[in-house]
mmCIF file of C-alpha atoms and ligand atoms in Angstrom:
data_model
loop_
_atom_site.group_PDB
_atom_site.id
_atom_site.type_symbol
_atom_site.label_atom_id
_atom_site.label_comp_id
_atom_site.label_asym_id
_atom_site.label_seq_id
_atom_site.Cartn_x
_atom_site.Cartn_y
_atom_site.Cartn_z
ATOM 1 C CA UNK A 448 2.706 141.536 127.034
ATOM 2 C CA UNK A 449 -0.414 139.701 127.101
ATOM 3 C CA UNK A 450 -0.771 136.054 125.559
ATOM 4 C CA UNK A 451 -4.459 136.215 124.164
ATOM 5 C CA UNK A 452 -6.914 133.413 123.115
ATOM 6 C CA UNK A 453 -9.134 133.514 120.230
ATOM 7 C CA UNK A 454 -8.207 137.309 118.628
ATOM 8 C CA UNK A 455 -9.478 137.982 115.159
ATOM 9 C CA UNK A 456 -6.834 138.107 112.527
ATOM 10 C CA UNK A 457 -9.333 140.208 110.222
ATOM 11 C CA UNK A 458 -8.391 143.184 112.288
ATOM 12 C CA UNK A 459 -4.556 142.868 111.591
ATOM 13 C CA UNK A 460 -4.638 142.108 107.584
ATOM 14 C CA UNK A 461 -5.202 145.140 105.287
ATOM 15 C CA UNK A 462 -7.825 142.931 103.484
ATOM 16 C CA UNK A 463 -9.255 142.884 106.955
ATOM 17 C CA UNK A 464 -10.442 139.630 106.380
ATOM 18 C CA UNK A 465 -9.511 136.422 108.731
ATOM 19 C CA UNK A 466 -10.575 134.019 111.214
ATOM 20 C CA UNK A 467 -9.637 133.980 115.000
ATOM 21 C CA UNK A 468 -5.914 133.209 116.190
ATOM 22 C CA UNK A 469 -6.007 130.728 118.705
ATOM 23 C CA UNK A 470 -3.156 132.614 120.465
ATOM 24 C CA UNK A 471 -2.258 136.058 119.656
ATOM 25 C CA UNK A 472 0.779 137.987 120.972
ATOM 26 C CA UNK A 473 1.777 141.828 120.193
ATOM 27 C CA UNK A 474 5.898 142.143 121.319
ATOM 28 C CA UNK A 475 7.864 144.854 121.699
ATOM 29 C CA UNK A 476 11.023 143.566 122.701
ATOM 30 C CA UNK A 477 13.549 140.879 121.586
ATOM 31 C CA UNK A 478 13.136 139.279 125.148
ATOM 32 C CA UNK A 479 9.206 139.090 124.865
ATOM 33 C CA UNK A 480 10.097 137.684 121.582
ATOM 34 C CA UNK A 481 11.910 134.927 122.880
ATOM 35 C CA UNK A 482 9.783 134.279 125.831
ATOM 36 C CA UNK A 483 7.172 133.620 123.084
ATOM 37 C CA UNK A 484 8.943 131.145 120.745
ATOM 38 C CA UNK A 485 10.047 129.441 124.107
ATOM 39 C CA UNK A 486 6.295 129.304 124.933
ATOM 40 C CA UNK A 487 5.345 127.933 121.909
ATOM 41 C CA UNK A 488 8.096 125.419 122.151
ATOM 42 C CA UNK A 489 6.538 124.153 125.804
ATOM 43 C CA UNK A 490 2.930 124.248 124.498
ATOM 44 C CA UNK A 491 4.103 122.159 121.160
ATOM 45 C CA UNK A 492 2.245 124.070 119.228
ATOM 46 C CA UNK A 493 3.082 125.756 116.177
ATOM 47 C CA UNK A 494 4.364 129.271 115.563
ATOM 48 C CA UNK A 495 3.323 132.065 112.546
ATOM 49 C CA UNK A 496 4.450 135.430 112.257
ATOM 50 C CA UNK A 497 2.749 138.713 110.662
ATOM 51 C CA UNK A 498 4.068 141.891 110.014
ATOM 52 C CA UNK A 499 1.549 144.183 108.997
ATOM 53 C CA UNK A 500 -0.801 141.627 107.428
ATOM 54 C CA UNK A 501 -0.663 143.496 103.923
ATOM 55 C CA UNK A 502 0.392 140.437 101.815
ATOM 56 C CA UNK A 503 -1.578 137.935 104.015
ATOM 57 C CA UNK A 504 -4.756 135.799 103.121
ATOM 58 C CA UNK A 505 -5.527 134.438 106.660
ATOM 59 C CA UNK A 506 -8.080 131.465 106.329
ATOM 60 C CA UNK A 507 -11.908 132.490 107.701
ATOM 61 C CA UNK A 508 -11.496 129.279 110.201
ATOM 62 C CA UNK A 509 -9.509 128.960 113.773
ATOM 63 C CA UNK A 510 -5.780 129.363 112.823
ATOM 64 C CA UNK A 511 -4.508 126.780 115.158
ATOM 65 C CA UNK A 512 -0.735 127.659 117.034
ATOM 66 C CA UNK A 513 0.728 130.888 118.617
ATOM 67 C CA UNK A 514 0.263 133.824 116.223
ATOM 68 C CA UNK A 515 2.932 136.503 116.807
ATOM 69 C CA UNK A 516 2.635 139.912 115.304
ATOM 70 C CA UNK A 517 4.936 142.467 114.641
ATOM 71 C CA UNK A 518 3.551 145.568 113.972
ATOM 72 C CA UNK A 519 4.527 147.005 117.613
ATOM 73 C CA UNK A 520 8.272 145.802 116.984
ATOM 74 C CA UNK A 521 9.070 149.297 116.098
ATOM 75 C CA UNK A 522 12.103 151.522 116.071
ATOM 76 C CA UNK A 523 15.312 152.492 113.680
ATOM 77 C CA UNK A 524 19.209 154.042 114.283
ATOM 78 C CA UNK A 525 19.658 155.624 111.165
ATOM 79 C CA UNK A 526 24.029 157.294 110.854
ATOM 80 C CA UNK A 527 23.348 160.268 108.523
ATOM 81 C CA UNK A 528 26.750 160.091 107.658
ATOM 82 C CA UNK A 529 27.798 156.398 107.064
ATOM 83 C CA UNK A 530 23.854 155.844 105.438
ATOM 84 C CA UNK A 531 23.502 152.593 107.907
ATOM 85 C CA UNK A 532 20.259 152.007 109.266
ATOM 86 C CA UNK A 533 19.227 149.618 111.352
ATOM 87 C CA UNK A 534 15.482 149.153 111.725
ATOM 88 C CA UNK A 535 13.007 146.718 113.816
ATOM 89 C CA UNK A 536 11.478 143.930 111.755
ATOM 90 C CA UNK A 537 8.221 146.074 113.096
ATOM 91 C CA UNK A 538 8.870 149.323 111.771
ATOM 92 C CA UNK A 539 6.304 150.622 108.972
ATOM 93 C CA UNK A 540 7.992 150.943 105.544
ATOM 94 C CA UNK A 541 6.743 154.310 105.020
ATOM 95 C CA UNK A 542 7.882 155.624 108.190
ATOM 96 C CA UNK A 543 11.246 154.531 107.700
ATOM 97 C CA UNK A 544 11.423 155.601 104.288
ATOM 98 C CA UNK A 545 10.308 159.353 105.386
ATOM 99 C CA UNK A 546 12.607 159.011 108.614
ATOM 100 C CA UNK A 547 15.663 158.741 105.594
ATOM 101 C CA UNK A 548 14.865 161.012 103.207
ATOM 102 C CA UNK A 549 14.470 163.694 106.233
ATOM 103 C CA UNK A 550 18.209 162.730 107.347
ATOM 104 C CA UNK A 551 19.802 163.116 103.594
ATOM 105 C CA UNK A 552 20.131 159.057 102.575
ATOM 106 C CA UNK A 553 18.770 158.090 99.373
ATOM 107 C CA UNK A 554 17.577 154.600 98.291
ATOM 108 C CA UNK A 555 13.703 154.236 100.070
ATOM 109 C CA UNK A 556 12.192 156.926 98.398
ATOM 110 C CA UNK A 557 9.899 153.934 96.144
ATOM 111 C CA UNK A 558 8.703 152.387 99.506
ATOM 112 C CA UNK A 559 6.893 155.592 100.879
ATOM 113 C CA UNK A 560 3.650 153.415 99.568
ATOM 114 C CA UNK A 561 4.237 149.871 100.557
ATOM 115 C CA UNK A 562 1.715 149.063 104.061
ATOM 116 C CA UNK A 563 4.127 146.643 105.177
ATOM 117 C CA UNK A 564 6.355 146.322 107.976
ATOM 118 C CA UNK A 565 10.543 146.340 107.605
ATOM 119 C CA UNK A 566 10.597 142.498 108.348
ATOM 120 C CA UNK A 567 7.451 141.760 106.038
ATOM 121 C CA UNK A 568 9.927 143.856 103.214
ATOM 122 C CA UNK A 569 12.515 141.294 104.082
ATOM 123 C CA UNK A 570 10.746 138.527 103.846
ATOM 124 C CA UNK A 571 8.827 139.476 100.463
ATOM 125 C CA UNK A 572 11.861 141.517 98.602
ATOM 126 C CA UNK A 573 8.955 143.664 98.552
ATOM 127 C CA UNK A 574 10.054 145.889 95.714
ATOM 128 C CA UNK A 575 8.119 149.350 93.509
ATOM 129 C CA UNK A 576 9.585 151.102 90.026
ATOM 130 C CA UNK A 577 12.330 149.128 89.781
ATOM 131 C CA UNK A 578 13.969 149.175 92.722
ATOM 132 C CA UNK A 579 13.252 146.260 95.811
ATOM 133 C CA UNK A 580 14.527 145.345 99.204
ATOM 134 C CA UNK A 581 17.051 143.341 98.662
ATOM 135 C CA UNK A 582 18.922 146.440 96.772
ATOM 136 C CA UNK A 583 19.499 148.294 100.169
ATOM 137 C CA UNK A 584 19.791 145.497 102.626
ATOM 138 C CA UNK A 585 22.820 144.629 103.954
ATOM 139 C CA UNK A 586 22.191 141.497 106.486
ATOM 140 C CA UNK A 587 19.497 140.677 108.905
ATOM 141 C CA UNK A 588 19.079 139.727 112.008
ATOM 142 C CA UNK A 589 17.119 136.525 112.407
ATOM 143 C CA UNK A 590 15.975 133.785 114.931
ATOM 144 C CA UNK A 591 14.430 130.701 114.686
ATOM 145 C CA UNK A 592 11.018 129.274 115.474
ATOM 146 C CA UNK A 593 12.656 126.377 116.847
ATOM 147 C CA UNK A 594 14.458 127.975 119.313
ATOM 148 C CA UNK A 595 17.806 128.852 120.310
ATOM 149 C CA UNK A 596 20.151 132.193 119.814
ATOM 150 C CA UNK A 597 19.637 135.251 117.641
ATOM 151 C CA UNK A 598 21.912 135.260 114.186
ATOM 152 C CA UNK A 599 22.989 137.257 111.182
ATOM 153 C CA UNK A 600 22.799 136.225 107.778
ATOM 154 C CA UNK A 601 24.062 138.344 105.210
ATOM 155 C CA UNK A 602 22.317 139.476 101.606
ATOM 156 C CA UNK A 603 23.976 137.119 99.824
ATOM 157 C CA UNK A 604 23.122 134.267 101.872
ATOM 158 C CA UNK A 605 19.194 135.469 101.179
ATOM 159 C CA UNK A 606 19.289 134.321 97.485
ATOM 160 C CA UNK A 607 16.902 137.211 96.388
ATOM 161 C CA UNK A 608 15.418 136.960 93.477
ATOM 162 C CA UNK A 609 11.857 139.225 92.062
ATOM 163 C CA UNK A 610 9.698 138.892 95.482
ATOM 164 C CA UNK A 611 11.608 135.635 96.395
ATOM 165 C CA UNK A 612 13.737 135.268 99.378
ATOM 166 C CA UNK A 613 15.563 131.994 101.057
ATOM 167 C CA UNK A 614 12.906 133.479 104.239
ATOM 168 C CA UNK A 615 10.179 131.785 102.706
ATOM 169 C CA UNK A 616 11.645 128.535 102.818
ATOM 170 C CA UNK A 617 12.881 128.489 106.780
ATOM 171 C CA UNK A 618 11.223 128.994 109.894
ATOM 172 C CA UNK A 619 13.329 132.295 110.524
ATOM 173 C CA UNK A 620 11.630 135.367 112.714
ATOM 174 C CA UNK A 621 13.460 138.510 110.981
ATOM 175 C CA UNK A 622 14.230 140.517 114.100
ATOM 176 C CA UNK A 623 16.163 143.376 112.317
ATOM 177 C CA UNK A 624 17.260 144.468 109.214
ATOM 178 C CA UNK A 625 20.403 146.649 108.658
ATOM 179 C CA UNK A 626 20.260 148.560 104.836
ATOM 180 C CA UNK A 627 23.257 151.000 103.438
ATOM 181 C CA UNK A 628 21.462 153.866 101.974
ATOM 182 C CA UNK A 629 23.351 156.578 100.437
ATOM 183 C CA UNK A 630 24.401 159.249 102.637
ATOM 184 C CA UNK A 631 24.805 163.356 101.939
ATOM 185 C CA UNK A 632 21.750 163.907 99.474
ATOM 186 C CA UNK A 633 19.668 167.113 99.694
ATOM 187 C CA UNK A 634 16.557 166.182 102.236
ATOM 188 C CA UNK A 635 14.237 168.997 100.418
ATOM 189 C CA UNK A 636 14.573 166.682 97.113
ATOM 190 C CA UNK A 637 14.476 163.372 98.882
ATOM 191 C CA UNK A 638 11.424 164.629 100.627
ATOM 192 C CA UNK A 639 9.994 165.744 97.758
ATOM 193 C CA UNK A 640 10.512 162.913 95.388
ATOM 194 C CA UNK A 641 9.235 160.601 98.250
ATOM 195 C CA UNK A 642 5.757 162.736 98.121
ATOM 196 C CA UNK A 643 5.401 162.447 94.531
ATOM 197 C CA UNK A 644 5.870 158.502 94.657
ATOM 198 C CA UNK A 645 3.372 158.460 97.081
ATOM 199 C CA UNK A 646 0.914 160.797 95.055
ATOM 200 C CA UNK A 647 1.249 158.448 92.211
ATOM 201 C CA UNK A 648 0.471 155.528 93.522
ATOM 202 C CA UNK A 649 -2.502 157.045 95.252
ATOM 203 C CA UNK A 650 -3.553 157.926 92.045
ATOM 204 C CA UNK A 651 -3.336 154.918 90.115
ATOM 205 C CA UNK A 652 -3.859 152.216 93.342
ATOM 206 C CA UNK A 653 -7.322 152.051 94.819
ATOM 207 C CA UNK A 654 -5.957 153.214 98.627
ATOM 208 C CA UNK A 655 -9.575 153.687 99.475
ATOM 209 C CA UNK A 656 -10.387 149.822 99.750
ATOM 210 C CA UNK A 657 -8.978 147.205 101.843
ATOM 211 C CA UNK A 658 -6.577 145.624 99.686
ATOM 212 C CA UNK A 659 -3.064 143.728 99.815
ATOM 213 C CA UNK A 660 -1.561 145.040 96.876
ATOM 214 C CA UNK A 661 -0.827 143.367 93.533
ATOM 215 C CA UNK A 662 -2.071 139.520 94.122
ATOM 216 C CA UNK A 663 -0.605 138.344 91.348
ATOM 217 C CA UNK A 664 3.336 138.186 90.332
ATOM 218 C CA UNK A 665 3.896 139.605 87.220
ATOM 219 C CA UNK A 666 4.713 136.787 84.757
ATOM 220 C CA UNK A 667 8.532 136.765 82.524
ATOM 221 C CA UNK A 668 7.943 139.869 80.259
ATOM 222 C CA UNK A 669 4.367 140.743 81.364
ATOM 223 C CA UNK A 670 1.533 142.072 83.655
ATOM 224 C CA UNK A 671 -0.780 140.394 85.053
ATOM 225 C CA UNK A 672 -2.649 143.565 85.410
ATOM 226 C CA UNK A 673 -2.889 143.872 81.858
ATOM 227 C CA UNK A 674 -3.965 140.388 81.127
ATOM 228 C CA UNK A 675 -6.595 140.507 83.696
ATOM 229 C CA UNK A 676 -7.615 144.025 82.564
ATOM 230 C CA UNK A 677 -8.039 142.450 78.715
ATOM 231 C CA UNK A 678 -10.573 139.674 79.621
ATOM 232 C CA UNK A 679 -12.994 142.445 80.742
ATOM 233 C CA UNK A 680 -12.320 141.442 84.126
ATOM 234 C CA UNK A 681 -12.475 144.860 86.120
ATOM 235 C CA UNK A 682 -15.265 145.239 88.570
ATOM 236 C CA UNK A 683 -15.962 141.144 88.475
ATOM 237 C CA UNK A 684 -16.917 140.146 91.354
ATOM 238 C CA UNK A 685 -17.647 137.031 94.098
ATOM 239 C CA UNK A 686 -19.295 137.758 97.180
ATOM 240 C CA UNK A 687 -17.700 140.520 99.117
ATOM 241 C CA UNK A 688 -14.343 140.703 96.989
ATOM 242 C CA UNK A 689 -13.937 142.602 94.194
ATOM 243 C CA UNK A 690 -11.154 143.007 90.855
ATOM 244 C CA UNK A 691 -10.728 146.444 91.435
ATOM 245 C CA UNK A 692 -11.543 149.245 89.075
ATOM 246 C CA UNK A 693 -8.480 151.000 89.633
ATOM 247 C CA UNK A 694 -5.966 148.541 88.813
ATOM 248 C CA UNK A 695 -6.727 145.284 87.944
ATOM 249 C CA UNK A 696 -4.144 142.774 89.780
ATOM 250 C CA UNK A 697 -5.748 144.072 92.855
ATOM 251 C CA UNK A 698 -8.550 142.306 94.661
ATOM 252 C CA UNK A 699 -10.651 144.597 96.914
ATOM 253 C CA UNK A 700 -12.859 143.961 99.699
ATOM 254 C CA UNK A 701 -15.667 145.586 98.883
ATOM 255 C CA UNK A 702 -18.965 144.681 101.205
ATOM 256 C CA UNK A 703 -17.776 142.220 104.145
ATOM 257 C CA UNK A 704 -15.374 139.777 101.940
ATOM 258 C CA UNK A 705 -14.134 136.484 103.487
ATOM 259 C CA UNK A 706 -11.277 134.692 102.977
ATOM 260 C CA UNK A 707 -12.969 132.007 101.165
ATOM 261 C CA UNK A 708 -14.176 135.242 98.722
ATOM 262 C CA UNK A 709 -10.976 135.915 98.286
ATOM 263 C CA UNK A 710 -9.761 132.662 97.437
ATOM 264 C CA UNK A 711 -11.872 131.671 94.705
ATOM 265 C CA UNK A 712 -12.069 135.024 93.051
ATOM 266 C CA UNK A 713 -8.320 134.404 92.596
ATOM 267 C CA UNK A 714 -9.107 130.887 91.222
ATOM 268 C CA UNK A 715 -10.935 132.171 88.808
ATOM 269 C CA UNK A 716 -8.646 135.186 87.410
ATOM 270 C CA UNK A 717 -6.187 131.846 87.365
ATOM 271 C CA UNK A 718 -8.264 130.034 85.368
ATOM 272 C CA UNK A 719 -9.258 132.632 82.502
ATOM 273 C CA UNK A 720 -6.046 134.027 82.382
ATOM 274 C CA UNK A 721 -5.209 130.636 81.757
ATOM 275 C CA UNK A 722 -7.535 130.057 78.880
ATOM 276 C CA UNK A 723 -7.194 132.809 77.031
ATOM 277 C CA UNK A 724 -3.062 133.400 77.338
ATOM 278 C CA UNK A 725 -1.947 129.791 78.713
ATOM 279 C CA UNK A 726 0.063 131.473 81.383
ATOM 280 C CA UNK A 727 -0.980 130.486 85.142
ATOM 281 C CA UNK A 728 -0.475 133.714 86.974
ATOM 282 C CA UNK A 729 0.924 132.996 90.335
ATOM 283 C CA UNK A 730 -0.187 134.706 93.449
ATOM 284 C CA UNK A 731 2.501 137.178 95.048
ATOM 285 C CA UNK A 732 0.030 137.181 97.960
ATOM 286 C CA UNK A 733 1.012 134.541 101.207
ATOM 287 C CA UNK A 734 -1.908 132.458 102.818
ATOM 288 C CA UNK A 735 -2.345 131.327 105.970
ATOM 289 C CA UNK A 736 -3.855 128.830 107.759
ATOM 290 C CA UNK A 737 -5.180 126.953 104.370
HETATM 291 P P1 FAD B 911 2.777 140.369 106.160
HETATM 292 O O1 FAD B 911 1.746 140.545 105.102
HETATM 293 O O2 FAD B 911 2.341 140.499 107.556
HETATM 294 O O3 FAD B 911 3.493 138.965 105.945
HETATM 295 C C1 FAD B 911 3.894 138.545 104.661
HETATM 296 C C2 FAD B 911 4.795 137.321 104.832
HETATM 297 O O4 FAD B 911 5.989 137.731 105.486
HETATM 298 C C3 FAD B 911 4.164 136.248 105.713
HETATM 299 O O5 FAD B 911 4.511 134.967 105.188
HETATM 300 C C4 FAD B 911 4.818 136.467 107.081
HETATM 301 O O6 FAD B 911 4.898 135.283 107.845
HETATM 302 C C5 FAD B 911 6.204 136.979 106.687
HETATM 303 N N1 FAD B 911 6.789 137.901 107.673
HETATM 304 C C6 FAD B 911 6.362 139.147 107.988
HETATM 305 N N2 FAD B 911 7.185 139.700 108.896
HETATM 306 C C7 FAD B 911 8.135 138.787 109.164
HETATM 307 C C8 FAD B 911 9.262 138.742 110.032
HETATM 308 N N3 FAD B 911 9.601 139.783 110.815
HETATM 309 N N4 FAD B 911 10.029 137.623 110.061
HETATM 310 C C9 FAD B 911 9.734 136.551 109.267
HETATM 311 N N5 FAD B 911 8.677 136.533 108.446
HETATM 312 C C10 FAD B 911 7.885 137.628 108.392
HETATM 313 N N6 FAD B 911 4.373 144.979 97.871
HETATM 314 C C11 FAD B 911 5.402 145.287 97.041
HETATM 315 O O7 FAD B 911 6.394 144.543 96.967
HETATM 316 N N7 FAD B 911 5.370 146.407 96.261
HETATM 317 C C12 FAD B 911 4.320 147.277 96.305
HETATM 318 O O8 FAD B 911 4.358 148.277 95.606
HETATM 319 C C13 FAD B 911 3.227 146.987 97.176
HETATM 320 N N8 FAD B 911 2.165 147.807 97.248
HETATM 321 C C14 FAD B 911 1.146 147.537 98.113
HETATM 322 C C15 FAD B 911 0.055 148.416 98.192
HETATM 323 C C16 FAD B 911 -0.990 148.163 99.047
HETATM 324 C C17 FAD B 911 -2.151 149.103 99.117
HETATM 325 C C18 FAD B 911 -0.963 147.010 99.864
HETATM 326 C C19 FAD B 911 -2.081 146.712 100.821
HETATM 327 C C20 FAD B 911 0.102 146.118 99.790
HETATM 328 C C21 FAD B 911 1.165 146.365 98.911
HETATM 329 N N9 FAD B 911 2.270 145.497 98.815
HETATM 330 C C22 FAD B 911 3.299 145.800 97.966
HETATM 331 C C23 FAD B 911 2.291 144.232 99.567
HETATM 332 C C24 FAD B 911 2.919 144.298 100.973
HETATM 333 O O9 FAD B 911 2.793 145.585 101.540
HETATM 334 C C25 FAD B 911 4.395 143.864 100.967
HETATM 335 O O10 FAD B 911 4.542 142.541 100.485
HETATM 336 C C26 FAD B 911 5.012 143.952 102.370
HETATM 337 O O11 FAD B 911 6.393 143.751 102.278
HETATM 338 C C27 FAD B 911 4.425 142.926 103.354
HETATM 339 O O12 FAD B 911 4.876 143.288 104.660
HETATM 340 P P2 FAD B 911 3.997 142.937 105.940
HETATM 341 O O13 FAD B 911 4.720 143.396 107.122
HETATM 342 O O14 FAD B 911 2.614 143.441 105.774
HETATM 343 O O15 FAD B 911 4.014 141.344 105.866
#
């Protein structure tokens, strides 16, 4: 595993937008993991993780600190019969969530769509039609970004709530995350329903565009989609990022966005949505480096 300088962050973030890391490390190991936190710890420099950058707006500037990413963090044990699987914080969402449905265990089928990685999931509660993360998940395995051993904190001790976990108040690196799925359904239907959640989405989400998803949480008894849909907003644009046409509570990048694009395009779906309804929408999307 190479530590590298100055690696741009546009090409790991779905928006692909993003300034350079100043160091950038790919693990694939727990070890390499450790050796890298350790590193950090003996440069005194700060550490950030990404998964697979698909709820990330990464600043256009120098992100200052050790950058580790995920993505090649991969691999899962999935027990057909007890419906345990434990899965790398790397491992792509929809890979897992085929890998189950093909071995009879029900209870991923929604996440066939969702970019992210397993330990992104964990992090976000990412959730789709009802059903989210923290549904499934059992414990995880964690370590911090201070240092020292490897530990397992249970769902309870998560405090999930709708795309909120207790992750995104510590400096924890999800290493693993073990889910109970549920064991002796027919794989043909699983497999099946799993396609048709993906067909839907790729109907009604515009897939074609980089994109991180909904940017906005969807406020008590509403969606934002809707409210940003009923200003006229669709196809409104600044610079190189876009309100889609496809779904409104995504922002794409259309023609070369930047961060800064990004930013104050959601500033000012913020600030009409405001006006108009007197609800501030809140952004479901994470920065970085801002
Ligand atoms: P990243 O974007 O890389 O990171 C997000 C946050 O998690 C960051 O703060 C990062 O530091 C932290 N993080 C990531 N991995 C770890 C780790 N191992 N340990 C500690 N912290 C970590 N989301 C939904 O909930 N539902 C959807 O239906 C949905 N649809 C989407 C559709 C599209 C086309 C796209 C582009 C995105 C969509 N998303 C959706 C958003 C996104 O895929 C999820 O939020 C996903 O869970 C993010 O995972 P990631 O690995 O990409 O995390």
């Amino acid at each position: 595993m190479k530590i590298q300088e100055y690696v741009s962050l546009a090409n790991f973030t779905t928006w692909k937008v993003g300034g350079p890391a100043e160091w950038f490390a790919e693990p694939t190991t727990i070890h390499e993991i450790k050796y890298l936190i350790n590193w950090a710890k003996s440069q005194q420099i700060n550490c950030q993780i990404i998964g697979a950058g698909s709820n990330l707006l990464i600043n256009d500037a120098i992100l200052p600190g050790l950058t580790i990413c995920l993505k090649k963090f991969q691999g899962s044990a999935i027990n057909s019969n007890t419906g345990i699987v434990e899965a790398n914080s790397g491992e792509p969402l929809p890979t897992l969530s085929r890998r189950v449905a093909k071995a009879g265990l029900h209870g991923l089928e929604w996440a066939v769509g969702i970019p992210g990685t397993v330990g992104g999931a964990a992090f976000m509660n990412a959730g789709a039609q009802g059903n989210c993360t923290s549904d499934i998940l059992q414990s995880i395995q964690a370590i911090s970004l201070k240092g020292g051993d490897e530990f397992r904190l249970s769902q309870k001790e998560l405090n999930y709530s709708y795309r909120k976990s207790r992750l995104q108040k510590e400096e924890f690196l999800v290493l693993s995350v073990r889910f109970k799925l549920e064991a002796g359904h027919d794989k043909h239907s699983l497999n099946k329903v799993t396609t048709q959640n993906l067909q839907q989405r790729l109907n009604s989400q515009p897939y074609d565009l980089p994109s991180c998803g909904s940017v906005f949480r969807n406020p008590k008894d509403n969606k934002a989609g809707k409210l940003i849909e009923s200003l006229g907003l669709k196809g409104f644009r600044i610079g190189g990022a876009e309100i889609s046409k496809v779904h409104a509570n995504f922002i794409v990048n259309s023609n070369d966005a930047t961060a800064n694009d990004i930013s104050q395009l959601i500033l000012v779906i913020q600030e009409k949505v405001k006006q108009s309804y007197g609800i501030l929408l809140l952004p479901e999307v994470k920065k970085l480096g801002f």
